[in-house]
mmCIF file of C-alpha atoms in Angstrom:
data_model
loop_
_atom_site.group_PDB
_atom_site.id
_atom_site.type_symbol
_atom_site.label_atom_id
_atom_site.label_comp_id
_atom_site.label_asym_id
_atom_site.label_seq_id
_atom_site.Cartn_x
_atom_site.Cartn_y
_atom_site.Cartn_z
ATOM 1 C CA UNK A 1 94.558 -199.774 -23.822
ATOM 2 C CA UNK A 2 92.374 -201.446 -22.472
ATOM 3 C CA UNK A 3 89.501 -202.008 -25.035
ATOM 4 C CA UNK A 4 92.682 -202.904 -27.460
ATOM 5 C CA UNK A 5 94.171 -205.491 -25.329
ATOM 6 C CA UNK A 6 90.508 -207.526 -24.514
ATOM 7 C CA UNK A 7 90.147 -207.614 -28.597
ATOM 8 C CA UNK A 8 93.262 -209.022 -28.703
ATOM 9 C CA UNK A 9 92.752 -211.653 -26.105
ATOM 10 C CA UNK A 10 89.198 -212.413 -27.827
ATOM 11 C CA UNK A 11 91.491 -212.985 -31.182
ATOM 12 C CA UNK A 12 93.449 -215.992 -29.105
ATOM 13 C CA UNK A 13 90.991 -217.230 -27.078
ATOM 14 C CA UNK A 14 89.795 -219.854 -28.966
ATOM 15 C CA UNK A 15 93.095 -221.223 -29.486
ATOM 16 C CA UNK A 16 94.053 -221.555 -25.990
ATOM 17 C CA UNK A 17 93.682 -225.344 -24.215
ATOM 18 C CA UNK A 18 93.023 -223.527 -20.551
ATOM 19 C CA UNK A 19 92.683 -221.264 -18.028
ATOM 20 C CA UNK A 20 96.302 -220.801 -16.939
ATOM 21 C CA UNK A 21 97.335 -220.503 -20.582
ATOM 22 C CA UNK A 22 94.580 -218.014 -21.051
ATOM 23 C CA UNK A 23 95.813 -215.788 -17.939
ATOM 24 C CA UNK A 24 99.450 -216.140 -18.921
ATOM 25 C CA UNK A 25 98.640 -214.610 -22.448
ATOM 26 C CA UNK A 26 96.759 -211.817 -20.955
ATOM 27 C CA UNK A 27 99.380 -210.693 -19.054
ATOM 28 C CA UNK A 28 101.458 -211.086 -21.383
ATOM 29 C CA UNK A 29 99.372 -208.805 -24.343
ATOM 30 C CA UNK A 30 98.614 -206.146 -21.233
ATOM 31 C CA UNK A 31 102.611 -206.025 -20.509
ATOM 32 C CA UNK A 32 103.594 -206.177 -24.246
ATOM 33 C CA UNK A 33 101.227 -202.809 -24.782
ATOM 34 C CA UNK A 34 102.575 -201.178 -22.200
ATOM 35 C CA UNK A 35 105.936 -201.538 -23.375
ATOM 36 C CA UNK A 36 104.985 -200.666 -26.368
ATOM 37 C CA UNK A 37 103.050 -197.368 -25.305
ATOM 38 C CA UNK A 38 106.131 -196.254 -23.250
ATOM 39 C CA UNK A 39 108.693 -197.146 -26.196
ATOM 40 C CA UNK A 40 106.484 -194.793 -28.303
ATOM 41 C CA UNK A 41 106.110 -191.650 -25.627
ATOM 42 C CA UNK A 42 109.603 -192.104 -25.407
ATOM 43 C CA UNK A 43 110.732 -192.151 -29.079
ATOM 44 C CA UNK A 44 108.108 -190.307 -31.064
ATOM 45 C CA UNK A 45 108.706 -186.728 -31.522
ATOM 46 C CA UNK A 46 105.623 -184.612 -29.650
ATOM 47 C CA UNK A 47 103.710 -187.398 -28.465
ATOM 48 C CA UNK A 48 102.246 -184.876 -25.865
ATOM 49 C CA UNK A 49 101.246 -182.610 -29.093
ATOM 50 C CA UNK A 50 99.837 -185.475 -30.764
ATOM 51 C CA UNK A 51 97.932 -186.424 -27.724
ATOM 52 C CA UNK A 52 96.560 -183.464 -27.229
ATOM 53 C CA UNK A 53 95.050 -183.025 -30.894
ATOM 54 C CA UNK A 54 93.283 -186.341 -31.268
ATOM 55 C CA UNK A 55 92.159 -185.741 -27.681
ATOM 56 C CA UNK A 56 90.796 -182.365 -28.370
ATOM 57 C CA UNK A 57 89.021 -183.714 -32.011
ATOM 58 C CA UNK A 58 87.914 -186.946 -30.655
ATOM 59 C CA UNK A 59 86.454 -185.472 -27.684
ATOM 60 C CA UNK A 60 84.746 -182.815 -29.278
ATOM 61 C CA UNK A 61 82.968 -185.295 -31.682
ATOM 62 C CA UNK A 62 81.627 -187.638 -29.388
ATOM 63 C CA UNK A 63 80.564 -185.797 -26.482
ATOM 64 C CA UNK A 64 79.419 -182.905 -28.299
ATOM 65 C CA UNK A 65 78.588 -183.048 -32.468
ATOM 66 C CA UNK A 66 77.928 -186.841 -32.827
ATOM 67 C CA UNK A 67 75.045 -186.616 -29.880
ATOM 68 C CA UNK A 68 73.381 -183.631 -31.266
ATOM 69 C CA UNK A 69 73.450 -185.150 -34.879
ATOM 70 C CA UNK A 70 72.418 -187.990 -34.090
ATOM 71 C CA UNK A 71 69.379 -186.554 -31.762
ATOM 72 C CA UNK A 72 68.512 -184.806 -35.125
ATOM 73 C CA UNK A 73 68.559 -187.631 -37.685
ATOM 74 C CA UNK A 74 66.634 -189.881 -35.184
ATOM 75 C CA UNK A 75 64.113 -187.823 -33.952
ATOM 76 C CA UNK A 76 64.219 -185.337 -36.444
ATOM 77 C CA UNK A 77 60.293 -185.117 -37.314
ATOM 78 C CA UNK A 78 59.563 -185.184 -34.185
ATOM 79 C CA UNK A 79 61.525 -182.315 -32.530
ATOM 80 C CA UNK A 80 60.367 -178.831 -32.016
ATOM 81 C CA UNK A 81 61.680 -175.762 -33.391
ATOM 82 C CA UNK A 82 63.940 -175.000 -30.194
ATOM 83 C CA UNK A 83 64.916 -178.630 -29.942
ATOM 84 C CA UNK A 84 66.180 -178.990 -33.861
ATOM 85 C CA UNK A 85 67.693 -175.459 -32.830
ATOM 86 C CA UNK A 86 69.664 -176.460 -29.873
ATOM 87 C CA UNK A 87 71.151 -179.394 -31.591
ATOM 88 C CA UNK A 88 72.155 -177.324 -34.181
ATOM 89 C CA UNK A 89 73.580 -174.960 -32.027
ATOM 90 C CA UNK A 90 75.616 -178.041 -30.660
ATOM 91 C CA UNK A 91 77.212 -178.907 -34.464
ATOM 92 C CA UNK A 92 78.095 -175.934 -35.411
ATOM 93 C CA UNK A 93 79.123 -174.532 -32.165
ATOM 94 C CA UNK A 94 80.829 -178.096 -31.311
ATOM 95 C CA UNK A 95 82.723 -177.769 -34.666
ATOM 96 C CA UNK A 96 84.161 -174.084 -34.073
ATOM 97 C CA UNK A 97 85.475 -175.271 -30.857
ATOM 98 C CA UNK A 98 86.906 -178.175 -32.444
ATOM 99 C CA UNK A 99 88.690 -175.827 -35.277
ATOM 100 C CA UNK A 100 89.562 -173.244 -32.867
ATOM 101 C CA UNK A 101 91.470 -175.953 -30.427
ATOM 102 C CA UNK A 102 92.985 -177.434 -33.694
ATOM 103 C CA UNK A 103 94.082 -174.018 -34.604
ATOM 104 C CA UNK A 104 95.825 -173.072 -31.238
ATOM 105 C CA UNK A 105 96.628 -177.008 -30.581
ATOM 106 C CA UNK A 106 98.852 -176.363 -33.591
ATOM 107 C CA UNK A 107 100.018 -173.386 -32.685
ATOM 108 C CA UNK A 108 101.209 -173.385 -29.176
ATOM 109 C CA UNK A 109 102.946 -177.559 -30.778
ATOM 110 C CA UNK A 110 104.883 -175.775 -32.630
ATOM 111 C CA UNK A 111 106.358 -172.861 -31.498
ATOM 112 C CA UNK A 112 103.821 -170.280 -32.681
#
């Protein structure tokens, strides 16, 4: 929450007068989102099934697909054989594990 709550305070910022008043609205956006996270573990239906999807897609992409891609559209030209190999051994093997964990994600999220 983090990231969400500095964004936030960078929105008001520039209409604060001071420091205090700064400090007092930061506290109050960092206590407002945690209310607002626990309200929503607490009254959404299979938050912990929800969490565990996006974590297991968004994780996937960005420490697995998205590096290899990119390594291959930068440097693309440049890269051996093996190298161009390996990264595409990283997408496509990176997206079966994400499918896969989607699959059973589901599964075990709903009974199955």
């Amino acid at each position: 929450m983090y990231p969400l709550a500095l964004g936030m305070e960078e929105i008001v910022a520039p209409y604060l007068p001071s420091n205090t008043a700064m400090e007092v609205t930061d506290a109050f956006i960092k206590i407002t989102l945690i209310i607002l996270a626990l309200l929503v573990a607490m009254f959404v239906p299979s938050f912990s099934f929800l969490c565990s999807l996006v974590g297991l897609i968004c994780t996937i992409i960005v420490s697995v697909i998205f590096p290899a891609a990119a390594h291959l559209k930068l440097f693309g030209e440049r890269l051996s054989i093996f190298e161009k190999l390996i990264d595409w051994v990283l997408v496509v093997g990176g997206s079966v594990v994400a499918v896969i964990g989607t699959i059973a994600t589901v599964k075990s999220g709903h009974g199955g």
